[in-house]
Amino acid sequence: MTDDPLRNAAEIIEKSTEKDAIPSVKSFFDEATFTASHVVYDPATREAAIIDSVMDYDPASGRTGEASARKIMEFIQAESLNVVWQLETHAHADHLSAAPWLQEKLGGKLAIGAHIIDVQNVFGKIFNAGTDFARDGSQFDHLFADGEKFRVGKLEAVALHVPGHTPADMAYVIGNVAFIGDTLFMPDFGTARADFPGGDARQLFHSIRRLLSLPRETRLYLCHDYKAPGRDTYCFVTTVGAERDGNIHVHDGVSEAAFIKMRQERDTHLAMPNLLMPSVQVNMRGGHLPEAEDDGVSYIKIPVNRL
């Protein structure tokens, strides 16, 4: 293989046409947060990765729950899978990660992109997290660099840095499929917002075009679906070809300038995610709650008039 991350990803996808190199994927959809979590595994070795898991959170009461994560755990146990990775595509702003809870139950290294450090620096200041909050990514077991190769059993994999939605977004090509987080949605819904602190519409355009240079038949597993107008079912699996042909925001032929103009105008009318405050404070800590205070309770801060 070359040192070109995209060429490496394409080669992995092409090689995965072999029968013993095709991954199996089981997806779980959390309708409360419109989030799709995925378990990808090697049928031969039974090694698995869990991607973008969800911890239930009730903002009215401040209570967490494990019902969504428990479904993933029960599937892993029923299929006798060995979890080797707990992967996050980015520090989510719409749901709390269940990775630490699942890691305690099932194992696996907790990993995210190396640019999580940038996110920690930005949001550490916004939430006045204090000097006790480490801004070095040490809450995670592994920080992926762009183009870094890894494995899930016999399945070859590569991590791709795809910033724009946030500075730390990653896509994971595993076998002949790719898990692309919040860069793209289904073709009839478009693309991710780029107005969070550290987001950038120009970067997002280039990250999307990078992903869409993968082979057309590559299956793309998304992190969210919101049911576009006129569609009655949730969908979170598409292909490079379908996105290139029909994505309403960024299909082939849409220029960089047109995309940036559309994205910036659209983002000014979007409300903040309902769970942004708790989600970012937890997810920038690797899915862990803020340190308990002297009464033994963890607290979520709400900065007034800051965001």
Coordinates of C-alpha atoms in Angstrom, one line a residue:
M1 CA 0.0 0.0 0.0
T2 CA 1.0 3.6 -0.5
D3 CA 1.2 6.4 2.1
D4 CA -1.8 8.1 0.5
P5 CA -4.7 7.6 2.9
L6 CA -7.4 7.7 0.3
R7 CA -5.6 5.3 -2.0
N8 CA -5.1 3.0 1.0
A9 CA -8.8 3.2 1.8
A10 CA -9.7 2.5 -1.8
E11 CA -7.4 -0.5 -1.9
I12 CA -8.9 -1.9 1.3
I13 CA -12.4 -1.5 -0.2
E14 CA -11.3 -3.3 -3.4
K15 CA -9.6 -6.1 -1.5
S16 CA -12.7 -6.6 0.6
T17 CA -14.6 -8.1 -2.3
E18 CA -13.0 -11.3 -1.2
K19 CA -15.4 -13.5 0.7
D20 CA -13.4 -13.7 3.9
A21 CA -12.8 -9.9 4.0
I22 CA -16.4 -8.7 4.0
P23 CA -17.5 -7.1 7.3
S24 CA -20.9 -7.8 8.9
V25 CA -22.7 -4.7 10.3
K26 CA -25.6 -4.4 12.7
S27 CA -27.1 -1.0 13.3
F28 CA -29.1 0.4 16.2
F29 CA -31.2 3.6 15.9
D30 CA -32.0 5.8 18.8
E31 CA -35.1 7.7 17.8
A32 CA -34.9 10.1 20.8
T33 CA -31.6 11.6 19.4
F34 CA -32.0 10.4 15.8
T35 CA -28.7 8.6 16.2
A36 CA -27.5 5.5 14.4
S37 CA -24.9 3.4 16.3
H38 CA -23.2 0.5 14.5
V39 CA -21.4 -2.7 15.4
V40 CA -19.0 -3.9 12.6
Y41 CA -17.4 -7.3 13.0
D42 CA -15.3 -9.8 11.2
P43 CA -17.4 -13.0 10.8
A44 CA -14.2 -15.2 10.7
T45 CA -12.6 -14.0 14.0
R46 CA -15.7 -12.5 15.7
E47 CA -13.7 -9.4 16.5
A48 CA -15.9 -6.2 16.6
A49 CA -15.9 -2.4 16.8
I50 CA -18.8 -0.4 18.3
I51 CA -19.2 3.0 16.6
D52 CA -21.0 6.1 18.0
S53 CA -22.9 4.5 20.9
V54 CA -25.6 6.3 22.8
M55 CA -26.2 6.8 26.5
D56 CA -29.8 7.8 27.3
Y57 CA -30.2 11.2 28.9
D58 CA -33.3 12.9 30.2
P59 CA -32.6 16.7 30.2
A60 CA -35.6 17.4 32.4
S61 CA -34.4 15.3 35.3
G62 CA -30.7 15.1 34.5
R63 CA -30.8 11.3 34.7
T64 CA -28.8 9.0 32.5
G65 CA -29.8 5.5 31.4
E66 CA -28.4 2.5 29.6
A67 CA -31.4 1.1 27.7
S68 CA -29.9 2.0 24.2
A69 CA -26.5 0.8 25.1
R70 CA -27.8 -2.4 26.6
K71 CA -29.3 -3.4 23.2
I72 CA -25.8 -3.2 21.8
M73 CA -24.4 -5.2 24.7
E74 CA -27.0 -7.9 24.3
F75 CA -26.3 -8.3 20.6
I76 CA -22.6 -8.5 21.2
Q77 CA -23.1 -11.2 23.8
A78 CA -25.6 -13.1 21.7
E79 CA -23.3 -13.2 18.8
S80 CA -20.2 -14.1 20.9
L81 CA -18.3 -11.1 19.6
N82 CA -15.0 -9.8 21.0
V83 CA -15.0 -6.0 21.1
V84 CA -11.6 -4.6 20.2
W85 CA -12.5 -1.0 19.5
Q86 CA -15.0 1.6 20.9
L87 CA -14.9 4.2 18.1
E88 CA -16.2 7.7 18.1
T89 CA -16.4 9.7 14.9
H90 CA -16.3 13.0 16.8
A91 CA -17.3 14.7 20.0
H92 CA -21.1 14.6 19.5
A93 CA -23.3 17.6 20.3
D94 CA -26.6 15.7 20.2
H95 CA -26.2 12.7 22.4
L96 CA -24.0 11.4 25.2
S97 CA -21.6 8.6 24.4
A98 CA -22.1 5.2 26.1
A99 CA -18.5 4.1 25.2
P100 CA -17.2 4.1 28.8
W101 CA -20.2 2.0 30.0
L102 CA -19.9 -0.4 27.1
Q103 CA -16.1 -0.6 27.6
E104 CA -16.6 -1.6 31.2
K105 CA -19.0 -4.4 30.1
L106 CA -17.3 -5.5 26.9
G107 CA -13.8 -4.1 26.6
G108 CA -12.2 -2.5 23.6
K109 CA -10.0 0.5 23.2
L110 CA -11.8 3.9 23.2
A111 CA -10.6 5.9 20.3
I112 CA -11.3 9.2 18.4
G113 CA -9.4 11.5 16.1
A114 CA -6.2 13.3 17.3
H115 CA -7.8 16.7 16.8
I116 CA -10.1 16.1 19.8
I117 CA -7.5 18.2 21.5
D118 CA -8.6 21.2 19.5
V119 CA -12.2 20.5 20.6
Q120 CA -11.2 20.2 24.2
N121 CA -9.3 23.5 24.1
V122 CA -12.3 25.4 22.5
F123 CA -15.0 23.9 24.7
G124 CA -12.9 23.7 27.8
K125 CA -12.9 27.5 27.7
I126 CA -16.6 27.8 26.7
F127 CA -17.6 25.7 29.7
N128 CA -14.9 27.1 32.0
A129 CA -13.8 23.5 32.7
G130 CA -10.8 24.6 34.8
T131 CA -7.3 23.4 35.1
D132 CA -8.3 19.9 36.2
F133 CA -9.8 19.2 32.8
A134 CA -7.0 17.7 30.7
R135 CA -6.9 19.1 27.1
D136 CA -4.5 16.4 25.7
G137 CA -6.9 13.7 24.7
S138 CA -5.8 11.5 27.6
Q139 CA -9.5 10.6 28.3
F140 CA -9.2 8.2 25.3
D141 CA -7.1 5.1 24.9
H142 CA -6.1 6.0 21.3
L143 CA -6.0 9.1 19.1
F144 CA -6.1 8.4 15.4
A145 CA -4.0 10.3 12.9
D146 CA -5.2 10.8 9.4
G147 CA -4.5 7.7 7.3
E148 CA -3.6 5.5 10.3
K149 CA -4.3 1.9 9.6
F150 CA -5.8 -0.6 12.1
R151 CA -7.6 -3.9 12.1
V152 CA -10.8 -5.5 13.3
G153 CA -10.0 -9.1 13.2
K154 CA -8.9 -9.9 9.6
L155 CA -10.6 -6.7 8.3
E156 CA -8.2 -4.0 7.3
A157 CA -9.2 -0.5 8.2
V158 CA -8.0 3.1 7.9
A159 CA -9.0 6.3 9.7
L160 CA -9.6 9.4 7.7
H161 CA -9.7 12.9 9.1
V162 CA -12.8 14.7 7.7
P163 CA -13.1 18.1 9.6
G164 CA -15.7 20.7 9.0
H165 CA -18.6 19.8 11.1
T166 CA -16.1 19.8 14.0
P167 CA -12.3 20.0 13.9
A168 CA -12.0 16.3 15.0
D169 CA -14.4 14.4 12.7
M170 CA -13.1 11.1 11.5
A171 CA -14.4 8.5 9.1
Y172 CA -13.5 4.8 9.5
V173 CA -13.1 2.6 6.4
I174 CA -13.4 -1.0 7.6
G175 CA -13.3 -3.6 4.9
N176 CA -15.6 -2.4 2.1
V177 CA -17.8 -0.1 4.2
A178 CA -17.2 3.4 5.7
F179 CA -18.6 4.9 8.9
I180 CA -18.7 8.7 8.2
G181 CA -20.2 10.3 11.3
D182 CA -21.9 13.6 10.6
T183 CA -20.3 14.7 7.4
L184 CA -23.2 13.5 5.2
F185 CA -26.8 12.5 5.7
M186 CA -29.1 10.6 3.3
P187 CA -29.1 12.2 -0.2
D188 CA -32.6 13.7 0.4
F189 CA -31.5 15.4 3.6
G190 CA -28.1 16.8 2.7
T191 CA -25.1 17.5 4.8
A192 CA -24.0 18.4 8.4
R193 CA -24.0 21.9 9.8
A194 CA -20.7 23.7 10.2
D195 CA -21.5 26.5 12.6
F196 CA -20.4 25.0 15.9
P197 CA -17.2 26.5 17.4
G198 CA -14.3 25.2 15.3
G199 CA -16.6 24.2 12.4
D200 CA -15.9 25.4 8.9
A201 CA -18.0 25.0 5.7
R202 CA -15.0 25.1 3.4
Q203 CA -13.3 22.3 5.3
L204 CA -16.6 20.3 5.3
F205 CA -16.9 20.6 1.5
H206 CA -13.4 19.3 1.0
S207 CA -13.9 16.5 3.5
I208 CA -17.1 15.4 1.7
R209 CA -15.4 15.4 -1.7
R210 CA -12.6 13.4 -0.2
L211 CA -15.1 10.7 1.0
L212 CA -17.0 10.8 -2.3
S213 CA -13.8 10.0 -4.2
L214 CA -14.0 6.4 -2.7
P215 CA -15.4 3.7 -5.1
R216 CA -19.0 4.4 -6.0
E217 CA -20.3 1.1 -4.6
T218 CA -18.8 1.8 -1.1
R219 CA -21.5 1.6 1.5
L220 CA -21.6 4.6 3.8
Y221 CA -23.0 4.2 7.3
L222 CA -24.3 7.5 8.8
C223 CA -24.6 8.7 12.3
H224 CA -28.0 10.4 12.0
D225 CA -31.2 10.5 10.0
Y226 CA -34.1 13.0 10.4
K227 CA -36.5 11.7 7.8
A228 CA -36.6 14.2 4.9
P229 CA -40.0 15.6 4.0
G230 CA -42.0 13.0 2.1
R231 CA -40.1 10.1 3.6
D232 CA -41.7 8.0 6.3
T233 CA -38.9 5.7 7.4
Y234 CA -35.5 6.3 8.9
C235 CA -32.5 5.4 6.7
F236 CA -28.8 5.6 7.7
V237 CA -27.1 3.5 5.0
T238 CA -26.3 4.9 1.5
T239 CA -23.5 4.7 -1.0
V240 CA -20.9 6.9 -2.5
G241 CA -22.7 6.7 -5.9
A242 CA -26.0 7.7 -4.4
E243 CA -24.5 10.7 -2.7
R244 CA -22.6 11.8 -5.7
D245 CA -25.7 11.5 -7.9
G246 CA -28.4 12.8 -5.6
N247 CA -27.3 14.6 -2.4
I248 CA -29.4 17.8 -2.4
H249 CA -26.5 19.9 -1.0
V250 CA -23.3 18.5 -2.5
H251 CA -24.0 16.2 -5.5
D252 CA -21.5 16.2 -8.4
G253 CA -21.4 19.6 -10.0
V254 CA -22.0 21.7 -6.9
S255 CA -19.2 24.1 -6.6
E256 CA -17.2 24.9 -3.4
A257 CA -18.5 28.5 -3.4
A258 CA -22.2 27.4 -3.9
F259 CA -21.9 24.9 -1.1
I260 CA -20.3 27.3 1.3
K261 CA -23.0 29.9 0.6
M262 CA -25.8 27.4 1.1
R263 CA -24.3 25.9 4.2
Q264 CA -23.7 29.3 5.9
E265 CA -27.1 30.6 5.1
R266 CA -28.8 27.4 6.2
D267 CA -26.8 27.2 9.4
T268 CA -28.0 30.7 10.6
H269 CA -31.6 29.3 10.8
L270 CA -30.8 26.1 12.7
A271 CA -31.5 25.9 16.4
M272 CA -28.9 24.5 18.8
P273 CA -29.3 20.8 19.4
N274 CA -31.4 20.0 22.5
L275 CA -28.6 18.1 24.2
L276 CA -25.6 20.2 23.2
M277 CA -24.8 21.4 26.8
P278 CA -24.6 18.0 28.4
S279 CA -23.4 16.2 25.3
V280 CA -20.3 18.2 24.6
Q281 CA -19.3 18.4 28.3
V282 CA -19.5 14.6 28.6
N283 CA -18.1 13.7 25.2
M284 CA -15.1 16.0 25.3
R285 CA -14.2 13.8 28.4
G286 CA -14.5 10.6 26.5
G287 CA -18.1 9.9 27.5
H288 CA -17.3 10.4 31.2
L289 CA -19.4 12.7 33.4
P290 CA -17.6 15.8 34.8
E291 CA -15.8 15.0 38.1
A292 CA -18.1 14.8 41.0
E293 CA -18.1 17.8 43.3
D294 CA -17.7 17.6 47.1
D295 CA -21.3 16.3 47.5
G296 CA -20.5 13.3 45.3
V297 CA -22.7 14.6 42.4
S298 CA -21.6 15.5 38.8
Y299 CA -22.9 18.8 37.4
I300 CA -23.5 20.0 33.9
K301 CA -22.8 23.7 33.4
I302 CA -24.9 26.0 31.2
P303 CA -23.0 29.1 30.1
V304 CA -25.5 32.0 30.0
N305 CA -25.5 34.1 26.8
R306 CA -22.2 32.4 25.6
L307 CA -23.3 30.3 22.7

